[in-house]
PDB file of C-alpha atoms and ligand atoms in Angstrom:
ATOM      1  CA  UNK E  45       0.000   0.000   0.000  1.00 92.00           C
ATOM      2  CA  UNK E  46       1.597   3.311  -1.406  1.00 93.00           C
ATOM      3  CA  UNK E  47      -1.111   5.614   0.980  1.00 96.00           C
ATOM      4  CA  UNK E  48      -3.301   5.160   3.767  1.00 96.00           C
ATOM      5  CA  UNK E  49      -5.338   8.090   4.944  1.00 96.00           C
ATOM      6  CA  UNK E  50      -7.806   9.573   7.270  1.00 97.00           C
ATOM      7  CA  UNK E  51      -8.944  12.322   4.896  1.00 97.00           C
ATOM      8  CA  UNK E  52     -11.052  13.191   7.237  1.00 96.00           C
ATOM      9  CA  UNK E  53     -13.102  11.796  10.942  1.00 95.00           C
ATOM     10  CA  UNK E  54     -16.143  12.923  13.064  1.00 92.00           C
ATOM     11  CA  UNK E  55     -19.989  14.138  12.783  1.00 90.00           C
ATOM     12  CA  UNK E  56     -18.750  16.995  10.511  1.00 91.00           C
ATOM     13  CA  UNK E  57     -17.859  14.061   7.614  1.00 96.00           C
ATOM     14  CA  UNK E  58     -15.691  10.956   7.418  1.00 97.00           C
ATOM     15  CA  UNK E  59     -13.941   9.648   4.384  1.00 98.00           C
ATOM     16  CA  UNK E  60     -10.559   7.166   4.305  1.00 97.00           C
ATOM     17  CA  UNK E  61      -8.457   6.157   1.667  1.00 98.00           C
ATOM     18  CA  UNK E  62      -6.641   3.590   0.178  1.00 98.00           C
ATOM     19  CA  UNK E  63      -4.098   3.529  -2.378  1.00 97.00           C
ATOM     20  CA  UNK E  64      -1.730   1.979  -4.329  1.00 96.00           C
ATOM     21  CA  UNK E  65      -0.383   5.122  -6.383  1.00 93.00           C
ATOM     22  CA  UNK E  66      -2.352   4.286  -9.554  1.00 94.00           C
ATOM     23  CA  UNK E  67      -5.801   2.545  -7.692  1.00 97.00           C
ATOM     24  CA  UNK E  68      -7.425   3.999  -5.193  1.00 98.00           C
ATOM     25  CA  UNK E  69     -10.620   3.283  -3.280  1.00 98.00           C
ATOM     26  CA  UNK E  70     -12.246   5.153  -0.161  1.00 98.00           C
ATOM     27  CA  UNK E  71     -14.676   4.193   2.335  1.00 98.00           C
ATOM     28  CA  UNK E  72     -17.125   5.851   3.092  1.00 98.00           C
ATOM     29  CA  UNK E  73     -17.688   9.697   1.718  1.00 98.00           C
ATOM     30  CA  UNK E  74     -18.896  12.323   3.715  1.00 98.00           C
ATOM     31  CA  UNK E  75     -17.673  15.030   1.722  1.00 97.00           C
ATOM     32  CA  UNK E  76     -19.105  17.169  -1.026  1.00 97.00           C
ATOM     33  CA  UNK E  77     -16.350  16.698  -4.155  1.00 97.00           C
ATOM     34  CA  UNK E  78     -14.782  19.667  -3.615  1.00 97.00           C
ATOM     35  CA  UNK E  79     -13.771  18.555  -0.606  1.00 97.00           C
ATOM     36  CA  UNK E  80     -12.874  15.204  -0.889  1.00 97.00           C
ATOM     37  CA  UNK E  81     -10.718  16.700  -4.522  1.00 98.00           C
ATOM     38  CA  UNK E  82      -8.729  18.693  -1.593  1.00 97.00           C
ATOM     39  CA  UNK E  83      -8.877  16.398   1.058  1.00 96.00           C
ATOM     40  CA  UNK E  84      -7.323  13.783  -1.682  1.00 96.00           C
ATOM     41  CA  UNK E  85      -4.451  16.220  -2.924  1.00 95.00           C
ATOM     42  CA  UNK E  86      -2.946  16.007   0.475  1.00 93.00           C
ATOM     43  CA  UNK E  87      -2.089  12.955  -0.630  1.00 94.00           C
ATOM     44  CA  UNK E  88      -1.191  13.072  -3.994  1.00 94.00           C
ATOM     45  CA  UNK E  89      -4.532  11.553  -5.236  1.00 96.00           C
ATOM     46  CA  UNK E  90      -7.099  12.761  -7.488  1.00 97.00           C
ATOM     47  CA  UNK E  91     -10.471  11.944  -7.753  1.00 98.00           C
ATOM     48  CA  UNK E  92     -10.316   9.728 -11.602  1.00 97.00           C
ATOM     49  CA  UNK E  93      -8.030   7.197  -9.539  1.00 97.00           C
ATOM     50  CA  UNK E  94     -10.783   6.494  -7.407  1.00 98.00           C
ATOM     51  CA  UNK E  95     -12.256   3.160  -8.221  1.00 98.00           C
ATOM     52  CA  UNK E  96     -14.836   2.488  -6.039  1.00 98.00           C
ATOM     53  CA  UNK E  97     -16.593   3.396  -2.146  1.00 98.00           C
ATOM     54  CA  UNK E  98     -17.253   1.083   0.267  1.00 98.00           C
ATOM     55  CA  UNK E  99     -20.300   2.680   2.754  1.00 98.00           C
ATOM     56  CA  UNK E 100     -19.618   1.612   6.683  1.00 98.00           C
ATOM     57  CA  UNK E 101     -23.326   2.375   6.931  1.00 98.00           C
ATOM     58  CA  UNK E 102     -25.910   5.752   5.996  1.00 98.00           C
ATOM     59  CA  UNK E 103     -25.780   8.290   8.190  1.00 98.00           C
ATOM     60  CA  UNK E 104     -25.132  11.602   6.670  1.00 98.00           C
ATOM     61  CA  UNK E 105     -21.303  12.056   8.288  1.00 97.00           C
ATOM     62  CA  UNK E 106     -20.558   8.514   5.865  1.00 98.00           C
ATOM     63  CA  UNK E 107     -22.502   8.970   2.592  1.00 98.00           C
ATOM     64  CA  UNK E 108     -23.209  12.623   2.068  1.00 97.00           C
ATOM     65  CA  UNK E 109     -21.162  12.929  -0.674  1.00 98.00           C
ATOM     66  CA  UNK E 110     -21.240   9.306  -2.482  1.00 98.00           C
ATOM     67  CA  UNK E 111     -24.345   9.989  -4.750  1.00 98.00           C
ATOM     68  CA  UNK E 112     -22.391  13.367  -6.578  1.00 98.00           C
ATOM     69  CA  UNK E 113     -19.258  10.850  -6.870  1.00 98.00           C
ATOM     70  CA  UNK E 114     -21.167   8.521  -8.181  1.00 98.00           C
ATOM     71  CA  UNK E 115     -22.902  10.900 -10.746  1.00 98.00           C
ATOM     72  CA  UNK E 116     -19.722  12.769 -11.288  1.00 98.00           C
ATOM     73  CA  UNK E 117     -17.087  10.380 -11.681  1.00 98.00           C
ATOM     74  CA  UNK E 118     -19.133   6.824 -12.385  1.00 98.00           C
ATOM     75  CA  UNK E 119     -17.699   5.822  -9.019  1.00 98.00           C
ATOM     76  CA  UNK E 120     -19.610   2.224  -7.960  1.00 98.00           C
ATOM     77  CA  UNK E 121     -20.559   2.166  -4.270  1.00 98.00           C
ATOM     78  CA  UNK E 122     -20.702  -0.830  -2.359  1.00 98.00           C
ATOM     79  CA  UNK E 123     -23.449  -1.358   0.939  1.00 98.00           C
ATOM     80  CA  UNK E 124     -23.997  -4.435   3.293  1.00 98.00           C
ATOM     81  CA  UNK E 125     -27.197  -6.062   1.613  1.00 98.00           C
ATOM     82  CA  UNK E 126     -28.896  -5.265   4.977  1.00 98.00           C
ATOM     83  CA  UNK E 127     -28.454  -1.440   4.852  1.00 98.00           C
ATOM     84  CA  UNK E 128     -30.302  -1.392   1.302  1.00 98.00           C
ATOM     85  CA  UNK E 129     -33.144  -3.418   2.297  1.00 98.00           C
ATOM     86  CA  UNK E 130     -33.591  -1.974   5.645  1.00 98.00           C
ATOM     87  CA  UNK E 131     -33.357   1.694   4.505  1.00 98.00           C
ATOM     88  CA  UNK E 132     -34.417   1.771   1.053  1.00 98.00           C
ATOM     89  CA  UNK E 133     -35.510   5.822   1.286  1.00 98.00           C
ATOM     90  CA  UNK E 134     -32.580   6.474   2.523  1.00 98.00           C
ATOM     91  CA  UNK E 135     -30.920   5.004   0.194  1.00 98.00           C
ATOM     92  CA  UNK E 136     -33.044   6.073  -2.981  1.00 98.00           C
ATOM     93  CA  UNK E 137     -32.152   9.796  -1.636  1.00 98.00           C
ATOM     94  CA  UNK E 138     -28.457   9.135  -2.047  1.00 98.00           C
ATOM     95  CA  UNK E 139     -29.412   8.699  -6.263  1.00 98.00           C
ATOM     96  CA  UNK E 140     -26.713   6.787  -7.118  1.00 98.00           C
ATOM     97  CA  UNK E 141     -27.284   5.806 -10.471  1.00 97.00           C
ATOM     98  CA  UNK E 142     -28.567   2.565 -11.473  1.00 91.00           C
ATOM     99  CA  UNK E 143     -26.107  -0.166 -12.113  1.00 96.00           C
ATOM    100  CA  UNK E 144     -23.659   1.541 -10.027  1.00 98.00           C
ATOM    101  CA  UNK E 145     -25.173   1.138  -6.844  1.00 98.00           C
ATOM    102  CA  UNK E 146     -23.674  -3.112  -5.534  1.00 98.00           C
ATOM    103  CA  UNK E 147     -24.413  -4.828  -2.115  1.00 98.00           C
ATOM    104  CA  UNK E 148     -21.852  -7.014  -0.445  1.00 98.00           C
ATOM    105  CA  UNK E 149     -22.619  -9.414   2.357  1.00 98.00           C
ATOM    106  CA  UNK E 150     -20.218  -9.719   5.192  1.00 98.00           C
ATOM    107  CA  UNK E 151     -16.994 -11.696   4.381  1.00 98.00           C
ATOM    108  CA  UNK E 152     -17.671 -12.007   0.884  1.00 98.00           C
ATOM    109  CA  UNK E 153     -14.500 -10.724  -0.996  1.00 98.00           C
ATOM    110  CA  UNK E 154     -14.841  -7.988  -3.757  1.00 98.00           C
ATOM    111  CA  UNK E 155     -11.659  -7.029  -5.547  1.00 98.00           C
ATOM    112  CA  UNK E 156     -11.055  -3.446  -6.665  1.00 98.00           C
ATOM    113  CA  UNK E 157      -7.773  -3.629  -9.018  1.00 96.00           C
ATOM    114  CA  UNK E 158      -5.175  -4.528  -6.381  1.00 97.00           C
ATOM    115  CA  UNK E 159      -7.201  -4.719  -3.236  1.00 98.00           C
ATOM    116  CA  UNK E 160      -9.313  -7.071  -1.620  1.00 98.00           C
ATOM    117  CA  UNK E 161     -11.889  -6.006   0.435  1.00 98.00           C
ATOM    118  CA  UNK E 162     -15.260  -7.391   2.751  1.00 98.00           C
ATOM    119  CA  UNK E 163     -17.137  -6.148   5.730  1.00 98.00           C
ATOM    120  CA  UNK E 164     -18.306  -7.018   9.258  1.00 98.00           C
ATOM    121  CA  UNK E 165     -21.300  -6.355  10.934  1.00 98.00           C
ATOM    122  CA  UNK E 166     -20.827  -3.309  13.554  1.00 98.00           C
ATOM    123  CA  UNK E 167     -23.316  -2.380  16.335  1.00 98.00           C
ATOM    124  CA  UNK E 168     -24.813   1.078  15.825  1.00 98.00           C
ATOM    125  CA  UNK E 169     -28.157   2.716  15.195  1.00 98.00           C
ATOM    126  CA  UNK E 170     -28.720   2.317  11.248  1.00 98.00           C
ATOM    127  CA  UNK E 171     -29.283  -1.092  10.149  1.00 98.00           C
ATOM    128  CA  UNK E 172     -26.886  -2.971   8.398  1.00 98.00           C
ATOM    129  CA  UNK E 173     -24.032  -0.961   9.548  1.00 98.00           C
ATOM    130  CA  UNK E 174     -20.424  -2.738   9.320  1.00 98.00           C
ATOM    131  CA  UNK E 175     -16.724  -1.944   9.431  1.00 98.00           C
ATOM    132  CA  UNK E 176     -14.495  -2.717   6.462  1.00 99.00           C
ATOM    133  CA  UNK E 177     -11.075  -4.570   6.356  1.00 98.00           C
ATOM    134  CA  UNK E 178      -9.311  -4.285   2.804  1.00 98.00           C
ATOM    135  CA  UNK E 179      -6.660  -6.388   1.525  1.00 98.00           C
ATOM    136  CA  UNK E 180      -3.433  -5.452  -0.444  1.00 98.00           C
ATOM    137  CA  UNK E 181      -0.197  -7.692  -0.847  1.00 96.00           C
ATOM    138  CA  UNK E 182      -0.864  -9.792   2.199  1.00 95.00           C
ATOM    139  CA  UNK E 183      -1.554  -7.295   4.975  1.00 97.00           C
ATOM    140  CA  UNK E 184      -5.097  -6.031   6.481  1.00 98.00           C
ATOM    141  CA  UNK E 185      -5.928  -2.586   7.206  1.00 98.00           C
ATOM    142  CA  UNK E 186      -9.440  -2.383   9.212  1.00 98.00           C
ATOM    143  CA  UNK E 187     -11.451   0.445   9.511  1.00 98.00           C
ATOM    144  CA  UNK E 188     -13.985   0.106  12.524  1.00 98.00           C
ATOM    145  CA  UNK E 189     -16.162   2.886  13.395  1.00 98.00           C
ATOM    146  CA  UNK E 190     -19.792   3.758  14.581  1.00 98.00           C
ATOM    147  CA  UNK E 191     -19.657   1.001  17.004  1.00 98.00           C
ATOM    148  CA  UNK E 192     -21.376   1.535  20.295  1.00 98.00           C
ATOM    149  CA  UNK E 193     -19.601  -2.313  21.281  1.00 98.00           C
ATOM    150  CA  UNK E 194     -17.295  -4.293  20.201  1.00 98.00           C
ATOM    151  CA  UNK E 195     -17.508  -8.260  19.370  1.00 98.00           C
ATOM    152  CA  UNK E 196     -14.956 -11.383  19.411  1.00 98.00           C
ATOM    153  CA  UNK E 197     -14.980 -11.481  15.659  1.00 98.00           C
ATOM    154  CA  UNK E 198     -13.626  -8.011  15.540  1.00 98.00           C
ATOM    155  CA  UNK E 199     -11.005  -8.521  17.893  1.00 98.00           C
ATOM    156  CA  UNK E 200      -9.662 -11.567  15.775  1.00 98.00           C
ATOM    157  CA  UNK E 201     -10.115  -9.228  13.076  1.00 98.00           C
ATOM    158  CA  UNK E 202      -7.762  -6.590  14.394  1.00 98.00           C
ATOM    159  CA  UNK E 203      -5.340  -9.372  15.681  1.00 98.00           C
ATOM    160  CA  UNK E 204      -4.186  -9.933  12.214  1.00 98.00           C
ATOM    161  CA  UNK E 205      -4.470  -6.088  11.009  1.00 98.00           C
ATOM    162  CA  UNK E 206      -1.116  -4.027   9.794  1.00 97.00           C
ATOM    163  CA  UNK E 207      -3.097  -0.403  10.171  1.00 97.00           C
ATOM    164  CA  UNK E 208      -6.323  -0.001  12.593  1.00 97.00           C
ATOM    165  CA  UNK E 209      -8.575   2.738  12.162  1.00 97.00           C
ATOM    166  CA  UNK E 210     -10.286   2.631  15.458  1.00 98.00           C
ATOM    167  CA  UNK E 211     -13.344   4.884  16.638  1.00 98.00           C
ATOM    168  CA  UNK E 212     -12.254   7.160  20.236  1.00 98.00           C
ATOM    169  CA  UNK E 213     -15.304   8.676  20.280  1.00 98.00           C
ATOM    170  CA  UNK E 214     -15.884  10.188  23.724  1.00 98.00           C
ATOM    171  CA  UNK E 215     -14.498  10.530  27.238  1.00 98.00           C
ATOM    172  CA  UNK E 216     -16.891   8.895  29.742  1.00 97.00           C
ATOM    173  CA  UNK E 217     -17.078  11.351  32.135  1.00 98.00           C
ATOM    174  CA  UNK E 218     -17.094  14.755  29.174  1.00 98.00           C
ATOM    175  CA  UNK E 219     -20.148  12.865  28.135  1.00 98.00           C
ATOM    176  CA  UNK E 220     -21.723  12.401  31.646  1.00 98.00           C
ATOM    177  CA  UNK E 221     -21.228  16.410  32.455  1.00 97.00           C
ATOM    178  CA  UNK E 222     -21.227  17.595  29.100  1.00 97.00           C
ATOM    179  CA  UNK E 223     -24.073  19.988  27.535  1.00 98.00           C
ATOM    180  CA  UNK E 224     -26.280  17.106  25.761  1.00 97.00           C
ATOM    181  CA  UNK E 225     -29.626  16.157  26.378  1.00 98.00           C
ATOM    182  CA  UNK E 226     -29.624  12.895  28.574  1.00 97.00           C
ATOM    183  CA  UNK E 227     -31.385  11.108  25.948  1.00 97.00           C
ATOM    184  CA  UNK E 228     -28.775  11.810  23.338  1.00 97.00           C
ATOM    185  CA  UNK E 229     -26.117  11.176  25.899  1.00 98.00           C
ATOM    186  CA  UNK E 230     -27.593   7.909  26.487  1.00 98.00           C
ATOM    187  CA  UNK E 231     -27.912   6.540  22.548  1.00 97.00           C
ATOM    188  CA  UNK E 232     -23.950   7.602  22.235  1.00 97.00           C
ATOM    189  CA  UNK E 233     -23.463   5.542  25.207  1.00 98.00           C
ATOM    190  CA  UNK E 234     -25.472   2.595  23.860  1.00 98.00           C
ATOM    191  CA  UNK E 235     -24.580  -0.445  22.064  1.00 98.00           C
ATOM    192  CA  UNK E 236     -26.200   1.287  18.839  1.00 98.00           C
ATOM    193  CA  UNK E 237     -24.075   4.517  19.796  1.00 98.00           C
ATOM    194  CA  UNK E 238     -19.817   5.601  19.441  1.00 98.00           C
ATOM    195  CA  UNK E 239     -17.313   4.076  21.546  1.00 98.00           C
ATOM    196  CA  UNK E 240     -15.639   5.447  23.985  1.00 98.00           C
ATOM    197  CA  UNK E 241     -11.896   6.270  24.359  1.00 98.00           C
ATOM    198  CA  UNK E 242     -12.249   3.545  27.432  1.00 97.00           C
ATOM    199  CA  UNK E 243     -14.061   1.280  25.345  1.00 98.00           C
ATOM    200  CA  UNK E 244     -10.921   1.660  22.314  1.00 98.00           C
ATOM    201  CA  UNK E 245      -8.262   0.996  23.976  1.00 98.00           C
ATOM    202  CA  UNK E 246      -9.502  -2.076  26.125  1.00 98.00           C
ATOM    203  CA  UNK E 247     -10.294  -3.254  22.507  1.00 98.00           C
ATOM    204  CA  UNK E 248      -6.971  -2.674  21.714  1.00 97.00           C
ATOM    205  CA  UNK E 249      -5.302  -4.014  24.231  1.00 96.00           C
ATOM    206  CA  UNK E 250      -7.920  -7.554  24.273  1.00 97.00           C
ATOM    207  CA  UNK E 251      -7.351  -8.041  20.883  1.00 97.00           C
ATOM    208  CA  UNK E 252      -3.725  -8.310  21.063  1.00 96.00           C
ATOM    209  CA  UNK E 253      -3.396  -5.701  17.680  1.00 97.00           C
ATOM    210  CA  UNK E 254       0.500  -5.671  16.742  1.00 95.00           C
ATOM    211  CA  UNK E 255       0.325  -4.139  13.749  1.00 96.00           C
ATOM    212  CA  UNK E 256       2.162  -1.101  13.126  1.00 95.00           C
ATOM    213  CA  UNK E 257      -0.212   1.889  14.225  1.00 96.00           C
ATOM    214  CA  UNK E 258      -3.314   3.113  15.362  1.00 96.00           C
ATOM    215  CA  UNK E 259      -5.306   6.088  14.292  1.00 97.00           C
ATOM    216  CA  UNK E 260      -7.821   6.954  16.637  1.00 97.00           C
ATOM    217  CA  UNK E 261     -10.977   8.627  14.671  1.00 97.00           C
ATOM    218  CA  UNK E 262     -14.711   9.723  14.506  1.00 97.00           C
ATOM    219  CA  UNK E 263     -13.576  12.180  17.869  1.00 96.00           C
ATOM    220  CA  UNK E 264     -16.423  13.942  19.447  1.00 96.00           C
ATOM    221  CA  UNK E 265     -15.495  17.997  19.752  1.00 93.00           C
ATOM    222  CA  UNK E 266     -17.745  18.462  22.463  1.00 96.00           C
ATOM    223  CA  UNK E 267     -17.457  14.816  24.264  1.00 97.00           C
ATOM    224  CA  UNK E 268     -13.598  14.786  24.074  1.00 97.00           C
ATOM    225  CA  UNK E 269     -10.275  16.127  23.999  1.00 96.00           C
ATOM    226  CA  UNK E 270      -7.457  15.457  21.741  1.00 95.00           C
ATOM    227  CA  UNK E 271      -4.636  15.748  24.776  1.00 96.00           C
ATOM    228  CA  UNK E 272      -7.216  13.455  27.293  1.00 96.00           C
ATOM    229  CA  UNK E 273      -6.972  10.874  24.807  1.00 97.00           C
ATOM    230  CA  UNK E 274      -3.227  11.304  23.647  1.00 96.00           C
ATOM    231  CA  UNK E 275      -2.185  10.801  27.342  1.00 97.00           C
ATOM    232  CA  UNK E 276      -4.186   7.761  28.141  1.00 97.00           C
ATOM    233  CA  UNK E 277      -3.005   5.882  24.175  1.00 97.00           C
ATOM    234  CA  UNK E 278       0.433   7.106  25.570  1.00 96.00           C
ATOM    235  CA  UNK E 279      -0.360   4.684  28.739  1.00 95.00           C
ATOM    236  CA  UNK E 280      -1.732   1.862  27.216  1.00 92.00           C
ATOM    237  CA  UNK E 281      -1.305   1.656  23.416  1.00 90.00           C
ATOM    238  CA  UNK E 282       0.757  -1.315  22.305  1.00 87.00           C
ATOM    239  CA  UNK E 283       1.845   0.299  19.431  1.00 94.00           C
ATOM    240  CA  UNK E 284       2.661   3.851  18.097  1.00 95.00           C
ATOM    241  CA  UNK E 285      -0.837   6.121  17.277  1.00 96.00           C
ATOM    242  CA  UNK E 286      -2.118   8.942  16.000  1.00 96.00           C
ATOM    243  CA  UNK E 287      -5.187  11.054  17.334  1.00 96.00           C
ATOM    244  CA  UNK E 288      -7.020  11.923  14.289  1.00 95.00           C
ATOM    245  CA  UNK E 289      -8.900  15.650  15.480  1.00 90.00           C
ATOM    246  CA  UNK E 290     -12.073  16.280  13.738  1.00 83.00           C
ATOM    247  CA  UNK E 291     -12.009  17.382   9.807  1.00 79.00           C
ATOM    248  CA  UNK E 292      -8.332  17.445   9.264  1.00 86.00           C
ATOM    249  CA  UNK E 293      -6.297  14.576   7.340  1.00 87.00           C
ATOM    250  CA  UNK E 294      -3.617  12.284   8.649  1.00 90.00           C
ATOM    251  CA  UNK E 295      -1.947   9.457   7.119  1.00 90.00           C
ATOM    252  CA  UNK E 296       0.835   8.361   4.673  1.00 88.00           C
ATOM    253  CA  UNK E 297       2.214   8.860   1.788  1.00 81.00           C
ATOM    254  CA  UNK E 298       4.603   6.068   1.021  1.00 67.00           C
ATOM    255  CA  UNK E 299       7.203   6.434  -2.138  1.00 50.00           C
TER     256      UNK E 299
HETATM  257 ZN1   ZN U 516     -20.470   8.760  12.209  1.00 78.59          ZN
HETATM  258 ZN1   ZN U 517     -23.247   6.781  12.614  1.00 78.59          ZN
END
C-alpha cells in the first residue's frame, strides 16, 4: 500500500483512503467533491483514480457525498445487503445511479484492481451498519467505526491487522457532564451509539493488535479532547498512534 489516509473523521464528515499510487478506493464519503478533490491532494490523489466506495453504513457524516461521486465520476458504491433493504428511502435519496449502486454481504470478498476487500457487521443505530477490512499484498488494514460495542470477531479481526482505524469517540465522564440532552447522551453511550476512548483501547489491548499503528478517529469535539486521549493511548497503546482531530487529514504517503 503506497497511501493510507484519514482524509477526514467525526460528525462533521468521514472519508478514508486507500491507495496503491495508480488505484485507489475510499470508504465511506462524507464530503461534497470539492472537498474530498482537496482532502485527496494532500495525498497526492485525485479523484479519476478512485475506483470504487465502500459505505460503513448511511448516516449523513458517511454517505453525504457518495451519490455526486457517483454521478460525477461513475464511481460504484458498495453497501452491506442489509443497509439497502432496511433503509431503502434512505438510500433512494443518495441517487446513485442505477447499475452503479452493488451490495456485499459480510466476508464475501470484492476485488477493486489490487485490493481485496469485505465487511463485518458493527453495532450502531442504522441497520446494516459494518466496518471494512481491505486487503493489499498480504496485509489487512481495518477500519472500525460507529460502534457503540465491540464483538470477538472483531477482535480476531484486528489481531491480524497491519493499520487499525479505530473509533475514540468520547471521554466517559465529558459525556456524563457535558451539555447534551440525557437522551442523546444515552444513545452515544449505547450499544447502537460511538465508543468510547475507554471502550478503544480495552479493545486494543484484548485483541492483542500488533500491527504497526493506530489512528484513533470519529472524535467527538464536544465529548472529548485530543490531549485526554493522547495521554491515556500514551499509557496503554501497544503500538505507536495517531489522534485523528475532527475534519483534518492524517496518514501516509509512502514512495
Ligand atoms: Zn459517524
Ligand atoms: Zn453513525
Amino acid at each position: 500500500m503506497r497511501t493510507w489516509a484519514v482524509l477526514g473523521s467525526g460528525s462533521s464528515g468521514n472519508s478514508y483512503l486507500f491507495s496503491d499510487g495508480s488505484s485507489a478506493i475510499l470508504i465511506d464519503q462524507g464530503y461534497s467533491v470539492a472537498s474530498l478533490k482537496r482532502r485527496l491532494a494532500h495525498f497526492s490523489t485525485t479523484v479519476e483514480a478512485v475506483e470504487a466506495v465502500f459505505v460503513t453504513h448511511l448516516h449523513p457524516d458517511h454517505v453525504r457525498g457518495v451519490g455526486t461521486l457517483a454521478r460525477m465520476h461513475h464511481v460504484p458504491v458498495w453497501m452491506h445487503t442489509k443497509a439497502v433493504e432496511a433503509q431503502r428511502q434512505v438510500v433512494s435519496n443518495l441517487n446513485i445511479p442505477a447499475g452503479l449502486l452493488h451490495t456485499v454481504d459480510p466476508f464475501e470478498v470484492i476485488e477493486v484492481g489490487p485490493f481485496s476487500v469485505f465487511c463485518f457487521e458493527t453495532s450502531h443505530d442504522s441497520a446494516g451498519s459494518v466496518g471494512w477490512v481491505v486487503a493489499h499484498e498480504g496485509r489487512q488494514y481495518m477500519v472500525l467505526t460507529d460502534a457503540g460495542v465491540t464483538d470477538e470477531v472483531q477482535k480476531s479481526l484486528a489481531r491480524e491487522a497491519e493499520v487499525l482505524f479505530l473509533e475514540a469517540n468520547y471521554d466517559r465522564e465529558m459525556l456524563k457532564n457535558g451539555p447534551y440532552p440525557p437522551p442523546l447522551k444515552a444513545r452515544i453511550a449505547s450499544k447502537g451509539g460511538h465508543l468510547s476512548n475507554d471502550e478503544a483501547l480495552t479493545f486494543l489491548a484484548e485483541s492483542g493488535f500488533s500491527g504497526s499503528h493506530v489512528y484513533f478517529i470519529h472524535i467527538s469535539d464536544t465529548n472529548n479532547s485530543v490531549p485526554l486521549l493522547e495521554a491515556a493511548a500514551r499509557i496503554s497503546s501497544p503500538v505507536p498512534f495517531t489522534v485523528c482531530a475532527k475534519g483534518a487529514c492524517y496518514g501516509v504517503v509512502g514512495s
